[in-house]
């Protein structure tokens, strides 16, 4: 009889934990991931590739070196997100992206549960002649998904039938 009471007590304890466990939120904190951060491009390649950059992006070593010099500068190849949350809704969700000579601004929308992501480009100033900068700016137009946390971010985008990724690190 003592054993039955002990087993029932254990069962009741476990059952009492179910509301706590089922209340776990599997949704990303979008404000923590995106808002108020500067993200710096660290890779731009095809999905599942071990290469850092798209194959055949540059015609020669001089062009590659020029892109790398620009990438290593402080305010190039960056992505900044602004926004806040009010009653579970994202508000004031704007972004600014900088290549080398071009700046793109607009709004963003993300879903922390299914990781969908969209950028709505409203204004572009300047243009790019650098191959990496062109690929960066072009990729921003077709983003559909994100993965990441407060220290690293991956944006997925379509390029025809291919899926490419842009990886960013938080600065």
mmCIF file of C-alpha atoms in Angstrom:
data_model
loop_
_atom_site.group_PDB
_atom_site.id
_atom_site.type_symbol
_atom_site.label_atom_id
_atom_site.label_comp_id
_atom_site.label_asym_id
_atom_site.label_seq_id
_atom_site.Cartn_x
_atom_site.Cartn_y
_atom_site.Cartn_z
ATOM 1 C CA UNK A 1 0.000 0.000 0.000
ATOM 2 C CA UNK A 2 2.855 2.390 0.826
ATOM 3 C CA UNK A 3 4.326 1.694 -2.561
ATOM 4 C CA UNK A 4 1.064 2.508 -4.357
ATOM 5 C CA UNK A 5 0.759 5.814 -2.513
ATOM 6 C CA UNK A 6 4.380 6.641 -3.372
ATOM 7 C CA UNK A 7 3.793 5.810 -7.060
ATOM 8 C CA UNK A 8 0.616 7.885 -7.133
ATOM 9 C CA UNK A 9 2.468 10.799 -5.520
ATOM 10 C CA UNK A 10 5.208 10.581 -8.136
ATOM 11 C CA UNK A 11 2.646 10.400 -10.919
ATOM 12 C CA UNK A 12 0.792 13.433 -9.572
ATOM 13 C CA UNK A 13 4.072 15.362 -9.361
ATOM 14 C CA UNK A 14 4.929 14.544 -12.983
ATOM 15 C CA UNK A 15 1.417 15.466 -14.101
ATOM 16 C CA UNK A 16 1.674 18.775 -12.251
ATOM 17 C CA UNK A 17 4.730 19.626 -14.376
ATOM 18 C CA UNK A 18 2.890 19.159 -17.681
ATOM 19 C CA UNK A 19 1.398 22.684 -17.807
ATOM 20 C CA UNK A 20 4.829 24.143 -17.188
ATOM 21 C CA UNK A 21 6.464 21.971 -19.833
ATOM 22 C CA UNK A 22 3.717 22.456 -22.397
ATOM 23 C CA UNK A 23 3.943 26.213 -21.874
ATOM 24 C CA UNK A 24 7.464 26.268 -23.325
ATOM 25 C CA UNK A 25 7.748 28.805 -26.088
ATOM 26 C CA UNK A 26 9.514 27.471 -29.172
ATOM 27 C CA UNK A 27 9.316 30.829 -30.882
ATOM 28 C CA UNK A 28 12.468 32.889 -31.490
ATOM 29 C CA UNK A 29 12.847 36.248 -29.791
ATOM 30 C CA UNK A 30 12.926 38.360 -32.963
ATOM 31 C CA UNK A 31 13.843 41.576 -31.170
ATOM 32 C CA UNK A 32 16.839 39.888 -29.530
ATOM 33 C CA UNK A 33 18.016 38.481 -32.854
ATOM 34 C CA UNK A 34 17.427 41.437 -35.138
ATOM 35 C CA UNK A 35 16.756 44.782 -33.487
ATOM 36 C CA UNK A 36 19.483 47.291 -32.810
ATOM 37 C CA UNK A 37 22.285 45.170 -34.180
ATOM 38 C CA UNK A 38 24.828 45.587 -36.935
ATOM 39 C CA UNK A 39 25.371 42.364 -38.835
ATOM 40 C CA UNK A 40 28.527 41.986 -40.956
ATOM 41 C CA UNK A 41 28.587 39.670 -43.962
ATOM 42 C CA UNK A 42 30.901 36.706 -43.382
ATOM 43 C CA UNK A 43 29.900 34.384 -46.235
ATOM 44 C CA UNK A 44 27.751 34.304 -49.332
ATOM 45 C CA UNK A 45 27.496 30.909 -50.980
ATOM 46 C CA UNK A 46 25.177 28.123 -52.067
ATOM 47 C CA UNK A 47 23.225 26.256 -49.422
ATOM 48 C CA UNK A 48 25.157 23.297 -47.973
ATOM 49 C CA UNK A 49 28.426 24.491 -49.514
ATOM 50 C CA UNK A 50 31.622 24.447 -47.494
ATOM 51 C CA UNK A 51 32.976 27.340 -49.573
ATOM 52 C CA UNK A 52 32.865 30.831 -48.116
ATOM 53 C CA UNK A 53 31.746 32.505 -51.331
ATOM 54 C CA UNK A 54 29.840 31.601 -54.481
ATOM 55 C CA UNK A 55 31.944 29.738 -57.006
ATOM 56 C CA UNK A 56 33.047 31.710 -60.071
ATOM 57 C CA UNK A 57 32.038 35.021 -58.506
ATOM 58 C CA UNK A 58 35.258 36.743 -59.571
ATOM 59 C CA UNK A 59 36.957 36.805 -62.962
ATOM 60 C CA UNK A 60 40.464 37.115 -61.555
ATOM 61 C CA UNK A 61 42.533 37.402 -58.383
ATOM 62 C CA UNK A 62 42.658 41.199 -58.579
ATOM 63 C CA UNK A 63 38.850 41.411 -58.428
ATOM 64 C CA UNK A 64 38.763 38.903 -55.549
ATOM 65 C CA UNK A 65 41.352 40.904 -53.588
ATOM 66 C CA UNK A 66 39.420 44.115 -54.204
ATOM 67 C CA UNK A 67 36.248 42.521 -52.799
ATOM 68 C CA UNK A 68 38.113 41.210 -49.751
ATOM 69 C CA UNK A 69 39.617 44.636 -49.090
ATOM 70 C CA UNK A 70 36.142 46.177 -49.216
ATOM 71 C CA UNK A 71 34.656 43.401 -47.049
ATOM 72 C CA UNK A 72 37.251 44.062 -44.358
ATOM 73 C CA UNK A 73 36.327 47.741 -44.088
ATOM 74 C CA UNK A 74 34.244 48.833 -41.117
ATOM 75 C CA UNK A 75 31.015 50.054 -42.764
ATOM 76 C CA UNK A 76 30.678 47.825 -45.814
ATOM 77 C CA UNK A 77 28.584 44.690 -46.294
ATOM 78 C CA UNK A 78 26.477 45.445 -43.233
ATOM 79 C CA UNK A 79 22.862 44.913 -42.352
ATOM 80 C CA UNK A 80 21.111 46.835 -39.560
ATOM 81 C CA UNK A 81 17.629 46.086 -38.253
ATOM 82 C CA UNK A 82 15.441 48.295 -36.096
ATOM 83 C CA UNK A 83 12.167 47.424 -34.471
ATOM 84 C CA UNK A 84 10.331 46.877 -31.236
ATOM 85 C CA UNK A 85 7.640 44.636 -29.908
ATOM 86 C CA UNK A 86 4.318 45.834 -28.560
ATOM 87 C CA UNK A 87 1.772 43.295 -27.311
ATOM 88 C CA UNK A 88 3.401 40.518 -29.331
ATOM 89 C CA UNK A 89 3.443 42.541 -32.557
ATOM 90 C CA UNK A 90 6.587 43.801 -34.291
ATOM 91 C CA UNK A 91 6.577 47.562 -34.760
ATOM 92 C CA UNK A 92 8.878 49.993 -36.589
ATOM 93 C CA UNK A 93 10.657 47.237 -38.419
ATOM 94 C CA UNK A 94 13.096 49.025 -40.704
ATOM 95 C CA UNK A 95 16.430 47.920 -42.117
ATOM 96 C CA UNK A 96 19.470 49.436 -43.789
ATOM 97 C CA UNK A 97 21.922 47.410 -45.860
ATOM 98 C CA UNK A 98 25.241 48.757 -47.105
ATOM 99 C CA UNK A 99 27.360 47.247 -49.825
ATOM 100 C CA UNK A 100 30.368 49.256 -50.973
ATOM 101 C CA UNK A 101 28.700 52.061 -52.928
ATOM 102 C CA UNK A 102 25.008 51.192 -52.545
ATOM 103 C CA UNK A 103 22.651 51.562 -49.609
ATOM 104 C CA UNK A 104 19.306 49.780 -49.464
ATOM 105 C CA UNK A 105 16.532 50.682 -47.014
ATOM 106 C CA UNK A 106 13.091 49.322 -46.324
ATOM 107 C CA UNK A 107 11.099 47.237 -43.886
ATOM 108 C CA UNK A 108 11.399 43.674 -42.661
ATOM 109 C CA UNK A 109 9.058 41.010 -41.403
ATOM 110 C CA UNK A 110 9.892 37.769 -39.628
ATOM 111 C CA UNK A 111 8.029 34.904 -38.022
ATOM 112 C CA UNK A 112 9.869 33.457 -35.038
ATOM 113 C CA UNK A 113 7.945 30.201 -35.165
ATOM 114 C CA UNK A 114 8.442 29.086 -38.776
ATOM 115 C CA UNK A 115 11.543 31.269 -39.449
ATOM 116 C CA UNK A 116 10.094 32.947 -42.524
ATOM 117 C CA UNK A 117 11.699 36.263 -43.310
ATOM 118 C CA UNK A 118 11.137 39.025 -45.841
ATOM 119 C CA UNK A 119 12.795 42.299 -46.716
ATOM 120 C CA UNK A 120 10.700 44.900 -48.498
ATOM 121 C CA UNK A 121 13.098 47.205 -50.314
ATOM 122 C CA UNK A 122 11.763 50.739 -50.525
ATOM 123 C CA UNK A 123 14.795 52.752 -51.595
ATOM 124 C CA UNK A 124 18.218 52.101 -53.121
ATOM 125 C CA UNK A 125 20.918 54.717 -53.504
ATOM 126 C CA UNK A 126 24.099 54.155 -55.462
ATOM 127 C CA UNK A 127 25.081 51.115 -57.482
ATOM 128 C CA UNK A 128 27.682 48.395 -57.304
ATOM 129 C CA UNK A 129 30.367 47.299 -59.748
ATOM 130 C CA UNK A 130 32.102 44.871 -57.346
ATOM 131 C CA UNK A 131 31.012 41.225 -57.840
ATOM 132 C CA UNK A 132 30.540 40.443 -54.144
ATOM 133 C CA UNK A 133 28.670 43.696 -53.531
ATOM 134 C CA UNK A 134 26.373 43.012 -56.506
ATOM 135 C CA UNK A 135 25.634 39.493 -55.204
ATOM 136 C CA UNK A 136 24.977 40.863 -51.701
ATOM 137 C CA UNK A 137 22.537 43.543 -52.860
ATOM 138 C CA UNK A 138 20.803 41.178 -55.310
ATOM 139 C CA UNK A 139 20.408 38.485 -52.657
ATOM 140 C CA UNK A 140 18.591 40.855 -50.324
ATOM 141 C CA UNK A 141 15.715 41.012 -52.801
ATOM 142 C CA UNK A 142 14.870 37.302 -52.558
ATOM 143 C CA UNK A 143 15.246 36.365 -48.888
ATOM 144 C CA UNK A 144 12.599 34.001 -47.597
ATOM 145 C CA UNK A 145 14.000 32.361 -44.438
ATOM 146 C CA UNK A 146 16.377 32.954 -41.543
ATOM 147 C CA UNK A 147 18.235 30.898 -38.968
ATOM 148 C CA UNK A 148 20.168 32.332 -36.107
ATOM 149 C CA UNK A 149 20.429 33.831 -32.690
ATOM 150 C CA UNK A 150 21.885 36.957 -31.104
ATOM 151 C CA UNK A 151 25.439 36.195 -32.317
ATOM 152 C CA UNK A 152 25.059 34.698 -35.794
ATOM 153 C CA UNK A 153 22.503 35.002 -38.559
ATOM 154 C CA UNK A 154 21.954 33.120 -41.808
ATOM 155 C CA UNK A 155 19.583 34.432 -44.456
ATOM 156 C CA UNK A 156 18.385 32.106 -47.214
ATOM 157 C CA UNK A 157 17.506 33.417 -50.640
ATOM 158 C CA UNK A 158 16.571 32.073 -54.048
ATOM 159 C CA UNK A 159 18.720 32.637 -57.114
ATOM 160 C CA UNK A 160 16.741 30.998 -59.888
ATOM 161 C CA UNK A 161 16.428 27.330 -58.894
ATOM 162 C CA UNK A 162 19.345 27.522 -56.434
ATOM 163 C CA UNK A 163 19.126 28.325 -52.766
ATOM 164 C CA UNK A 164 21.946 30.529 -51.534
ATOM 165 C CA UNK A 165 22.846 31.717 -48.074
ATOM 166 C CA UNK A 166 24.297 34.863 -46.592
ATOM 167 C CA UNK A 167 25.991 34.363 -43.256
ATOM 168 C CA UNK A 168 26.469 37.256 -40.846
ATOM 169 C CA UNK A 169 28.225 37.752 -37.582
ATOM 170 C CA UNK A 170 27.209 40.288 -34.976
ATOM 171 C CA UNK A 171 29.599 43.200 -34.581
#
